[in-house]
mmCIF file of C-alpha atoms in Angstrom:
data_model
loop_
_atom_site.group_PDB
_atom_site.id
_atom_site.type_symbol
_atom_site.label_atom_id
_atom_site.label_comp_id
_atom_site.label_asym_id
_atom_site.label_seq_id
_atom_site.Cartn_x
_atom_site.Cartn_y
_atom_site.Cartn_z
ATOM 1 C CA MET A 1 0.000 0.000 0.000
ATOM 2 C CA PHE A 2 2.860 2.381 0.711
ATOM 3 C CA ALA A 3 3.883 2.508 -2.941
ATOM 4 C CA ALA A 4 0.399 3.575 -3.943
ATOM 5 C CA VAL A 5 0.661 7.087 -2.586
ATOM 6 C CA CYS A 6 3.128 9.906 -2.172
ATOM 7 C CA CYS A 7 4.690 9.762 1.263
ATOM 8 C CA ALA A 8 6.397 12.250 3.513
ATOM 9 C CA ALA A 9 10.082 12.549 4.257
ATOM 10 C CA PRO A 10 11.718 9.590 5.903
ATOM 11 C CA VAL A 11 11.369 10.451 9.131
ATOM 12 C CA GLY A 12 -11.354 33.956 30.964
ATOM 13 C CA ASN A 13 -12.399 37.206 30.441
ATOM 14 C CA ALA A 14 -13.757 36.586 27.023
ATOM 15 C CA ILE A 15 -14.428 39.465 24.670
ATOM 16 C CA SER A 16 -17.011 37.274 23.011
ATOM 17 C CA ALA A 17 -18.145 34.165 24.795
ATOM 18 C CA TYR A 18 -20.876 33.434 22.277
ATOM 19 C CA VAL A 19 -21.345 34.181 18.587
ATOM 20 C CA ALA A 20 -24.732 34.566 16.954
ATOM 21 C CA LEU A 21 -23.444 34.233 13.394
ATOM 22 C CA LYS A 22 -22.384 31.278 11.304
ATOM 23 C CA THR A 23 -18.779 31.722 10.253
ATOM 24 C CA GLY A 24 -19.160 30.351 6.774
ATOM 25 C CA THR A 25 -15.821 28.572 6.950
ATOM 26 C CA GLN A 26 -14.905 26.232 4.134
ATOM 27 C CA GLU A 27 -15.003 22.571 5.081
ATOM 28 C CA ASP A 28 -11.544 21.477 6.271
ATOM 29 C CA GLY A 29 -10.133 24.945 5.702
ATOM 30 C CA GLY A 30 -8.311 26.356 2.725
ATOM 31 C CA ILE A 31 -8.234 29.853 1.297
ATOM 32 C CA ALA A 32 -10.894 30.431 -1.335
ATOM 33 C CA GLU A 33 -9.424 29.932 -4.793
ATOM 34 C CA GLY A 34 -8.424 33.100 -6.609
ATOM 35 C CA GLY A 35 -5.657 34.781 -4.624
ATOM 36 C CA SER A 36 -4.131 35.719 -1.327
ATOM 37 C CA ALA A 37 -6.655 36.108 1.508
ATOM 38 C CA ALA A 38 -9.383 35.872 -1.117
ATOM 39 C CA ASP A 39 -12.204 35.528 1.391
ATOM 40 C CA ILE A 40 -11.466 38.821 3.191
ATOM 41 C CA PRO A 41 -13.205 42.007 1.978
ATOM 42 C CA ALA A 42 -10.549 44.533 0.973
ATOM 43 C CA ARG A 43 -11.758 47.147 3.470
ATOM 44 C CA MET A 44 -11.575 44.666 6.351
ATOM 45 C CA LEU A 45 -8.072 43.588 5.350
ATOM 46 C CA THR A 46 -7.080 47.266 5.370
ATOM 47 C CA ALA A 47 -8.446 47.566 8.905
ATOM 48 C CA TYR A 48 -6.437 44.574 10.099
ATOM 49 C CA LYS A 49 -3.213 45.904 8.599
ATOM 50 C CA LYS A 50 -3.822 49.399 9.974
ATOM 51 C CA ALA A 51 -4.357 48.003 13.475
ATOM 52 C CA VAL A 52 -1.006 46.207 13.315
ATOM 53 C CA GLN A 53 0.669 49.531 12.522
ATOM 54 C CA GLN A 54 -1.118 51.361 15.340
ATOM 55 C CA VAL A 55 -1.076 48.897 18.223
ATOM 56 C CA GLY A 56 2.465 49.785 19.334
ATOM 57 C CA LYS A 57 1.203 53.222 20.340
ATOM 58 C CA TYR A 58 -1.125 51.638 22.901
ATOM 59 C CA VAL A 59 0.873 48.540 23.900
ATOM 60 C CA PRO A 60 4.529 49.452 23.313
ATOM 61 C CA LYS A 61 5.844 46.125 24.581
ATOM 62 C CA CYS A 62 3.691 44.039 22.252
ATOM 63 C CA GLN A 63 5.629 41.882 19.801
ATOM 64 C CA GLY A 64 4.590 39.656 16.934
ATOM 65 C CA MET A 65 1.209 41.203 16.111
ATOM 66 C CA ARG A 66 0.369 40.633 12.424
ATOM 67 C CA TRP A 67 -2.748 40.893 10.329
ATOM 68 C CA PRO A 68 -3.381 37.110 10.024
ATOM 69 C CA ILE A 69 -3.926 37.002 13.810
ATOM 70 C CA LEU A 70 -6.689 39.592 13.591
ATOM 71 C CA ALA A 71 -8.070 37.954 10.459
ATOM 72 C CA GLY A 72 -8.257 34.599 12.233
ATOM 73 C CA ILE A 73 -10.304 36.097 15.065
ATOM 74 C CA ALA A 74 -12.606 38.044 12.756
ATOM 75 C CA LYS A 75 -13.127 35.042 10.498
ATOM 76 C CA VAL A 76 -14.526 32.993 13.363
ATOM 77 C CA GLU A 77 -16.402 35.852 15.035
ATOM 78 C CA SER A 78 -18.182 37.450 12.051
ATOM 79 C CA ASN A 79 -16.836 35.964 8.805
ATOM 80 C CA HIS A 80 -15.128 39.329 8.175
ATOM 81 C CA ALA A 81 -18.505 41.140 8.219
ATOM 82 C CA ILE A 82 -19.249 39.645 4.812
ATOM 83 C CA GLY A 83 -22.740 40.632 3.686
ATOM 84 C CA ARG A 84 -22.550 44.032 5.382
ATOM 85 C CA ASN A 85 -21.678 47.353 3.772
ATOM 86 C CA ILE A 86 -18.347 48.714 4.970
ATOM 87 C CA ALA A 87 -18.020 52.462 4.458
ATOM 88 C CA ALA A 88 -14.777 54.150 3.489
ATOM 89 C CA GLY A 89 -14.403 55.313 7.088
ATOM 90 C CA GLY A 90 -14.886 51.776 8.387
ATOM 91 C CA ASP A 91 -18.469 51.927 9.673
ATOM 92 C CA ILE A 92 -20.298 48.604 9.195
ATOM 93 C CA ILE A 93 -23.969 48.692 8.179
ATOM 94 C CA PRO A 94 -26.122 46.990 9.297
ATOM 95 C CA LYS A 95 -24.470 46.550 12.658
ATOM 96 C CA ILE A 96 -23.492 43.081 13.851
ATOM 97 C CA TYR A 97 -25.127 41.903 17.081
ATOM 98 C CA GLY A 98 -24.740 38.629 18.915
ATOM 99 C CA VAL A 99 -27.502 36.926 20.870
ATOM 100 C CA LEU A 100 -28.781 38.469 24.082
ATOM 101 C CA LEU A 101 -26.760 36.881 26.869
ATOM 102 C CA ASN A 102 -29.628 36.173 29.223
ATOM 103 C CA GLY A 103 -28.968 32.492 29.944
ATOM 104 C CA SER A 104 -31.769 31.344 27.651
ATOM 105 C CA GLY A 105 -29.561 28.875 25.803
ATOM 106 C CA ALA A 106 -29.993 30.652 22.462
ATOM 107 C CA GLY A 107 -26.728 30.671 20.556
ATOM 108 C CA GLY A 108 -25.209 28.517 23.291
ATOM 109 C CA ASN A 109 -25.379 31.118 26.074
ATOM 110 C CA THR A 110 -26.122 29.781 29.555
ATOM 111 C CA THR A 111 -24.930 32.681 31.709
ATOM 112 C CA VAL A 112 -26.716 35.965 32.359
ATOM 113 C CA PHE A 113 -24.650 39.077 31.547
ATOM 114 C CA PRO A 114 -26.252 42.198 33.062
ATOM 115 C CA ASP A 115 -26.381 45.344 30.944
ATOM 116 C CA THR A 116 -23.362 47.652 31.303
ATOM 117 C CA ASP A 117 -23.828 50.238 28.529
ATOM 118 C CA ASN A 118 -27.542 51.077 28.718
ATOM 119 C CA GLY A 119 -27.782 49.896 25.135
ATOM 120 C CA ARG A 120 -25.228 52.342 23.726
ATOM 121 C CA TRP A 121 -23.333 49.700 21.777
ATOM 122 C CA ASP A 122 -25.519 46.606 21.831
ATOM 123 C CA GLY A 123 -28.872 48.319 21.240
ATOM 124 C CA THR A 124 -30.583 46.972 24.357
ATOM 125 C CA ALA A 125 -30.672 47.882 28.047
ATOM 126 C CA THR A 126 -32.122 44.507 29.044
ATOM 127 C CA GLY A 127 -28.759 42.737 29.036
ATOM 128 C CA GLU A 128 -25.486 42.353 27.171
ATOM 129 C CA ARG A 129 -24.748 41.072 23.707
ATOM 130 C CA ALA A 130 -21.543 40.957 21.698
ATOM 131 C CA VAL A 131 -21.152 43.555 18.977
ATOM 132 C CA GLY A 132 -19.235 44.340 15.827
ATOM 133 C CA PRO A 133 -16.944 42.298 13.577
ATOM 134 C CA PHE A 134 -14.824 41.217 16.544
ATOM 135 C CA GLN A 135 -17.857 40.572 18.778
ATOM 136 C CA PHE A 136 -16.852 42.611 21.809
ATOM 137 C CA LEU A 137 -18.943 42.627 24.949
ATOM 138 C CA PRO A 138 -19.656 46.300 25.738
ATOM 139 C CA SER A 139 -18.003 45.887 29.149
ATOM 140 C CA THR A 140 -14.776 44.721 27.550
ATOM 141 C CA TRP A 141 -14.915 47.370 24.844
ATOM 142 C CA GLU A 142 -15.026 49.970 27.586
ATOM 143 C CA SER A 143 -11.525 48.946 28.675
ATOM 144 C CA VAL A 144 -9.833 48.225 25.323
ATOM 145 C CA GLY A 145 -11.714 50.276 22.728
ATOM 146 C CA GLU A 146 -9.581 52.711 20.727
ATOM 147 C CA ASP A 147 -10.122 55.145 17.873
ATOM 148 C CA GLY A 148 -8.540 53.503 14.833
ATOM 149 C CA ASN A 149 -9.904 55.754 12.078
ATOM 150 C CA GLY A 150 -9.219 59.152 13.628
ATOM 151 C CA ASP A 151 -12.819 60.339 14.068
ATOM 152 C CA LYS A 152 -12.353 60.762 17.829
ATOM 153 C CA THR A 153 -14.837 57.981 18.642
ATOM 154 C CA ALA A 154 -13.968 54.411 19.609
ATOM 155 C CA ASP A 155 -16.815 52.411 18.065
ATOM 156 C CA PRO A 156 -16.882 48.570 18.111
ATOM 157 C CA HIS A 157 -19.090 48.690 14.983
ATOM 158 C CA ASN A 158 -16.285 50.404 13.048
ATOM 159 C CA ALA A 159 -13.810 48.096 11.293
ATOM 160 C CA ASP A 160 -10.736 50.198 12.123
ATOM 161 C CA ASP A 161 -11.675 50.763 15.754
ATOM 162 C CA ALA A 162 -12.684 47.146 16.342
ATOM 163 C CA ALA A 163 -9.510 45.742 14.776
ATOM 164 C CA LEU A 164 -7.353 48.061 16.866
ATOM 165 C CA GLY A 165 -9.271 47.163 20.031
ATOM 166 C CA ALA A 166 -8.777 43.465 19.307
ATOM 167 C CA ALA A 167 -5.054 44.017 18.739
ATOM 168 C CA VAL A 168 -4.750 45.872 22.043
ATOM 169 C CA TYR A 169 -6.623 43.139 23.902
ATOM 170 C CA LEU A 170 -4.622 40.292 22.367
ATOM 171 C CA CYS A 171 -1.355 42.059 23.123
ATOM 172 C CA GLY A 172 -2.247 42.225 26.821
ATOM 173 C CA ASN A 173 0.497 43.926 28.802
ATOM 174 C CA GLY A 174 3.077 43.075 26.174
ATOM 175 C CA ARG A 175 2.818 39.543 24.835
ATOM 176 C CA ASP A 176 5.149 38.178 22.192
ATOM 177 C CA LEU A 177 2.618 36.767 19.743
ATOM 178 C CA SER A 178 5.349 35.304 17.564
ATOM 179 C CA LYS A 179 5.599 32.614 20.255
ATOM 180 C CA ARG A 180 2.933 29.977 19.781
ATOM 181 C CA ALA A 181 2.272 29.498 23.491
ATOM 182 C CA GLN A 182 1.661 33.208 24.050
ATOM 183 C CA LEU A 183 -0.510 33.436 20.943
ATOM 184 C CA ARG A 184 -2.567 30.511 22.195
ATOM 185 C CA ALA A 185 -2.916 32.168 25.610
ATOM 186 C CA ALA A 186 -4.087 35.396 23.996
ATOM 187 C CA ILE A 187 -6.776 33.624 21.983
ATOM 188 C CA LEU A 188 -7.849 31.621 25.026
ATOM 189 C CA GLN A 189 -8.289 34.895 26.901
ATOM 190 C CA TYR A 190 -10.419 36.166 24.010
ATOM 191 C CA ASN A 191 -12.696 33.144 24.322
ATOM 192 C CA HIS A 192 -12.079 30.498 26.967
ATOM 193 C CA SER A 193 -12.637 27.460 24.760
ATOM 194 C CA ASP A 194 -10.038 25.009 23.486
ATOM 195 C CA ALA A 195 -12.175 24.312 20.420
ATOM 196 C CA TYR A 196 -12.322 28.046 19.705
ATOM 197 C CA VAL A 197 -8.542 28.378 20.036
ATOM 198 C CA THR A 198 -7.961 25.489 17.650
ATOM 199 C CA ASN A 199 -10.358 26.976 15.106
ATOM 200 C CA VAL A 200 -8.803 30.442 15.243
ATOM 201 C CA LEU A 201 -5.241 29.103 15.091
ATOM 202 C CA GLY A 202 -6.170 27.122 11.993
ATOM 203 C CA TRP A 203 -7.341 30.265 10.241
ATOM 204 C CA ILE A 204 -4.294 32.234 11.412
ATOM 205 C CA ASP A 205 -2.026 29.582 9.916
ATOM 206 C CA GLN A 206 -3.936 29.674 6.642
ATOM 207 C CA TYR A 207 -3.815 33.465 6.369
ATOM 208 C CA THR A 208 -0.136 33.457 7.314
ATOM 209 C CA ALA A 209 0.567 31.108 4.435
ATOM 210 C CA ALA A 210 -1.585 33.199 2.097
ATOM 211 C CA ALA A 211 0.342 36.345 3.051
ATOM 212 C CA LYS A 212 3.540 34.866 1.633
ATOM 213 C CA ASP A 213 2.559 35.071 -2.009
ATOM 214 C CA PRO A 214 5.381 34.572 -4.524
ATOM 215 C CA ASP A 215 6.054 37.064 -7.294
ATOM 216 C CA LEU A 216 4.079 35.766 -10.271
ATOM 217 C CA LYS A 217 4.119 38.898 -12.443
ATOM 218 C CA ASN A 218 6.188 37.182 -15.145
ATOM 219 C CA VAL A 219 4.308 33.871 -14.964
ATOM 220 C CA THR A 220 1.515 33.487 -17.500
ATOM 221 C CA GLY A 221 -0.775 30.981 -19.196
ATOM 222 C CA LYS A 222 -1.094 27.412 -18.002
ATOM 223 C CA VAL A 223 1.922 27.711 -15.699
ATOM 224 C CA ARG A 224 0.141 30.446 -13.775
ATOM 225 C CA THR A 225 -3.036 28.354 -13.697
ATOM 226 C CA VAL A 226 -1.163 25.445 -12.116
ATOM 227 C CA ILE A 227 0.627 27.583 -9.541
ATOM 228 C CA GLU A 228 -2.442 29.557 -8.508
ATOM 229 C CA ALA A 229 -4.443 26.343 -8.161
ATOM 230 C CA ALA A 230 -1.781 24.870 -5.871
ATOM 231 C CA LEU A 231 -1.429 28.067 -3.845
ATOM 232 C CA SER A 232 -5.196 28.252 -3.378
ATOM 233 C CA GLN A 233 -5.017 25.068 -1.294
ATOM 234 C CA ARG A 234 -2.602 26.419 1.313
ATOM 235 C CA GLY A 235 -3.907 25.616 4.768
ATOM 236 C CA VAL A 236 -5.669 22.437 3.646
ATOM 237 C CA PRO A 237 -4.534 19.536 5.847
ATOM 238 C CA TYR A 238 -2.180 16.806 4.691
ATOM 239 C CA SER A 239 -4.022 13.518 4.258
ATOM 240 C CA TRP A 240 -2.094 10.308 3.520
ATOM 241 C CA GLY A 241 -3.458 9.164 0.142
ATOM 242 C CA GLY A 242 -5.773 12.176 -0.055
ATOM 243 C CA GLY A 243 -6.585 14.330 -3.045
ATOM 244 C CA ASN A 244 -6.927 13.795 -6.768
ATOM 245 C CA ALA A 245 -7.615 15.690 -9.988
ATOM 246 C CA SER A 246 -11.012 16.775 -8.656
ATOM 247 C CA GLY A 247 -9.731 18.213 -5.380
ATOM 248 C CA LYS A 248 -9.161 17.235 -1.767
ATOM 249 C CA SER A 249 -10.524 13.938 -0.485
ATOM 250 C CA HIS A 250 -10.292 11.560 2.443
ATOM 251 C CA GLY A 251 -7.128 9.492 2.385
ATOM 252 C CA ILE A 252 -6.216 5.949 3.345
ATOM 253 C CA CYS A 253 -4.356 4.049 6.052
ATOM 254 C CA CYS A 254 -1.507 4.107 6.717
ATOM 255 C CA SER A 255 1.807 5.911 6.276
ATOM 256 C CA PRO A 256 5.101 4.264 7.327
ATOM 257 C CA ASN A 257 4.832 6.032 10.687
ATOM 258 C CA GLY A 258 1.238 4.863 11.128
ATOM 259 C CA SER A 259 -0.565 8.065 10.187
ATOM 260 C CA SER A 260 -3.992 7.474 8.649
ATOM 261 C CA GLY A 261 -5.709 9.789 6.221
ATOM 262 C CA THR A 262 -9.086 8.085 6.454
ATOM 263 C CA THR A 263 -10.594 10.775 8.669
ATOM 264 C CA ILE A 264 -8.790 13.735 7.047
ATOM 265 C CA LYS A 265 -10.076 15.449 3.922
ATOM 266 C CA GLY A 266 -7.059 16.974 2.217
ATOM 267 C CA PHE A 267 -4.064 16.263 0.005
ATOM 268 C CA ASP A 268 -0.865 14.327 0.059
ATOM 269 C CA CYS A 269 1.936 15.595 -2.169
ATOM 270 C CA SER A 270 1.037 13.795 -5.392
ATOM 271 C CA GLY A 271 -2.679 14.338 -4.863
ATOM 272 C CA LEU A 272 -1.969 18.084 -4.762
ATOM 273 C CA THR A 273 0.083 18.017 -7.974
ATOM 274 C CA GLN A 274 -2.615 15.962 -9.697
ATOM 275 C CA TYR A 275 -5.202 18.559 -8.719
ATOM 276 C CA ALA A 276 -3.155 21.612 -9.746
ATOM 277 C CA TYR A 277 -2.158 20.227 -13.143
ATOM 278 C CA ALA A 278 -5.693 19.076 -13.856
ATOM 279 C CA ARG A 279 -6.748 22.726 -13.708
ATOM 280 C CA ALA A 280 -4.505 23.261 -16.749
ATOM 281 C CA GLY A 281 -5.885 20.195 -18.523
ATOM 282 C CA ILE A 282 -2.932 17.919 -17.769
ATOM 283 C CA SER A 283 -3.478 14.440 -16.332
ATOM 284 C CA LEU A 284 -0.827 13.061 -13.990
ATOM 285 C CA PRO A 285 -0.315 9.548 -12.570
ATOM 286 C CA ARG A 286 -1.250 9.213 -8.892
ATOM 287 C CA VAL A 287 2.169 8.587 -7.305
ATOM 288 C CA ALA A 288 5.241 10.810 -7.214
ATOM 289 C CA ALA A 289 7.625 8.240 -8.730
ATOM 290 C CA SER A 290 5.314 7.808 -11.730
ATOM 291 C CA GLN A 291 4.915 11.564 -12.144
ATOM 292 C CA ALA A 292 8.672 11.761 -12.696
ATOM 293 C CA GLY A 293 8.164 9.912 -15.967
ATOM 294 C CA VAL A 294 5.922 12.622 -17.440
ATOM 295 C CA GLY A 295 7.292 15.551 -19.444
ATOM 296 C CA GLN A 296 10.909 16.672 -19.786
ATOM 297 C CA ARG A 297 13.030 15.265 -16.965
ATOM 298 C CA ILE A 298 15.417 17.756 -15.319
ATOM 299 C CA PRO A 299 18.373 15.884 -13.793
ATOM 300 C CA ALA A 300 19.333 16.635 -10.199
ATOM 301 C CA SER A 301 22.904 17.154 -11.394
ATOM 302 C CA LEU A 302 21.855 20.459 -12.997
ATOM 303 C CA GLY A 303 20.867 21.845 -9.582
ATOM 304 C CA THR A 304 17.782 23.779 -8.626
ATOM 305 C CA LEU A 305 18.768 26.735 -10.844
ATOM 306 C CA ALA A 306 17.634 24.630 -13.803
ATOM 307 C CA LEU A 307 14.060 24.639 -12.483
ATOM 308 C CA LYS A 308 11.399 27.035 -13.751
ATOM 309 C CA PRO A 309 8.095 28.030 -12.117
ATOM 310 C CA GLY A 310 5.506 25.319 -12.597
ATOM 311 C CA ASP A 311 8.005 22.449 -12.779
ATOM 312 C CA LEU A 312 7.453 19.379 -10.657
ATOM 313 C CA VAL A 313 10.276 18.973 -8.138
ATOM 314 C CA PHE A 314 11.149 15.518 -6.776
ATOM 315 C CA PHE A 315 12.845 14.007 -3.745
ATOM 316 C CA ALA A 316 14.191 10.465 -3.417
ATOM 317 C CA THR A 317 15.763 8.244 -0.815
ATOM 318 C CA ALA A 318 18.421 7.432 -3.436
ATOM 319 C CA PRO A 319 18.708 10.392 -5.842
ATOM 320 C CA GLY A 320 19.442 9.117 -9.328
ATOM 321 C CA ARG A 321 17.050 6.190 -8.903
ATOM 322 C CA ASP A 322 13.569 7.409 -9.751
ATOM 323 C CA SER A 323 12.020 4.280 -8.274
ATOM 324 C CA THR A 324 12.974 5.651 -4.832
ATOM 325 C CA ILE A 325 11.180 9.007 -5.292
ATOM 326 C CA TYR A 326 8.997 9.589 -2.241
ATOM 327 C CA HIS A 327 7.890 13.217 -2.600
ATOM 328 C CA VAL A 328 6.896 15.861 -5.144
ATOM 329 C CA GLY A 329 6.166 19.587 -5.028
ATOM 330 C CA ILE A 330 5.471 22.385 -7.519
ATOM 331 C CA TYR A 331 8.296 24.862 -8.084
ATOM 332 C CA LEU A 332 7.492 28.569 -7.607
ATOM 333 C CA GLY A 333 10.872 30.140 -8.326
ATOM 334 C CA SER A 334 13.504 31.653 -6.020
ATOM 335 C CA GLY A 335 14.111 28.290 -4.347
ATOM 336 C CA GLN A 336 10.475 27.960 -3.181
ATOM 337 C CA MET A 337 7.775 25.363 -3.852
ATOM 338 C CA VAL A 338 4.166 24.583 -2.989
ATOM 339 C CA ASN A 339 4.405 21.622 -0.666
ATOM 340 C CA ALA A 340 2.165 19.113 1.103
ATOM 341 C CA PRO A 341 4.981 17.921 3.339
ATOM 342 C CA ARG A 342 3.852 15.287 5.827
ATOM 343 C CA PRO A 343 1.082 14.037 8.135
ATOM 344 C CA GLY A 344 0.142 16.644 10.707
ATOM 345 C CA ALA A 345 1.080 19.539 8.424
ATOM 346 C CA VAL A 346 -0.874 21.582 5.871
ATOM 347 C CA VAL A 347 -0.321 22.558 2.257
ATOM 348 C CA ARG A 348 2.112 25.445 2.378
ATOM 349 C CA GLN A 349 4.944 27.318 0.700
ATOM 350 C CA ASP A 350 8.372 25.912 1.568
ATOM 351 C CA ALA A 351 11.975 26.167 0.483
ATOM 352 C CA VAL A 352 12.976 23.337 -1.831
ATOM 353 C CA ASN A 353 15.689 22.324 0.622
ATOM 354 C CA THR A 354 13.017 21.726 3.289
ATOM 355 C CA MET A 355 12.821 18.164 1.974
ATOM 356 C CA SER A 356 15.825 15.841 1.752
ATOM 357 C CA GLY A 357 17.164 14.008 -1.276
ATOM 358 C CA TYR A 358 16.619 16.484 -4.125
ATOM 359 C CA ALA A 359 16.074 14.393 -7.247
ATOM 360 C CA GLY A 360 15.573 16.967 -9.981
ATOM 361 C CA GLY A 361 12.354 17.970 -11.663
ATOM 362 C CA ALA A 362 10.054 17.527 -14.638
ATOM 363 C CA ARG A 363 8.745 20.196 -17.010
ATOM 364 C CA LEU A 364 5.248 19.632 -18.362
ATOM 365 C CA LEU A 365 4.491 23.146 -19.640
#
């Protein structure tokens, strides 16, 4: 069974405790096809980036804040306010309200939150409800709300203000959000739920990958089609035996280290290349070693400088013997490739030398 698929290398005070909106996330993740951060409205993305630039003024010791962190929170909380009108100044219409937190069980709430703002932000004096694209409780907004758009009002229904308030809250007294443990702690403080943290971290990882777009200005035609198709799947989980020309799929059991893809809908390395090349009308065999026999073979002896964007790039346990090829990626240029590396990882952009045993490439376009 191992030869049938491509294998990996040998080797508390919540801002929003409850959300009244469906997030609209894609099943099993993945950035919507079409470009970097394609599912984020441009005005919201501007708000996230602006907040990153401004947060140091309010939390000077904060380190590691970046727009994918804010995007991950907003994706889960409000799906980036998609479906609302976002004015040039950042005001969101109609306003976004969560369920009334009166312990009724609606939207999952079981705790009564007494009113703190007399309805100023949440539109009701009968209790509390989360508001805006980052779903702040009015009581929390009172302590972290800032004016992000310069109109002298800190409004949780404004994209710029809300993004800046979220950045301030996540930074705490000066967290280093480049450290995974501190990032996890910040998200857990935002909403005290392990499932919530896992969901948000997944989106942060996907947006982080999407932010690292390669320079494709000189790449055209079918080569561009292949590369963009592969890049569109960044953040999709690795699944042993998963993926085909039609897209991601559940995999099989089991990899040499015992990892099963049966419960994971995603791609392994050759499933990803099959999918990307199918978008350009090219059919590939299922396994990496067989894919090496398609197109113009580029010997490993020529080095990686012989590769061009869109080429398949191979790795073998015994370079020079194609029967030992265990891995394949899609070359992007500048020493980078789109890669579905191993169980437990996601489709991502990697350096070619991330994988061992470079075995040359193949040019199909």
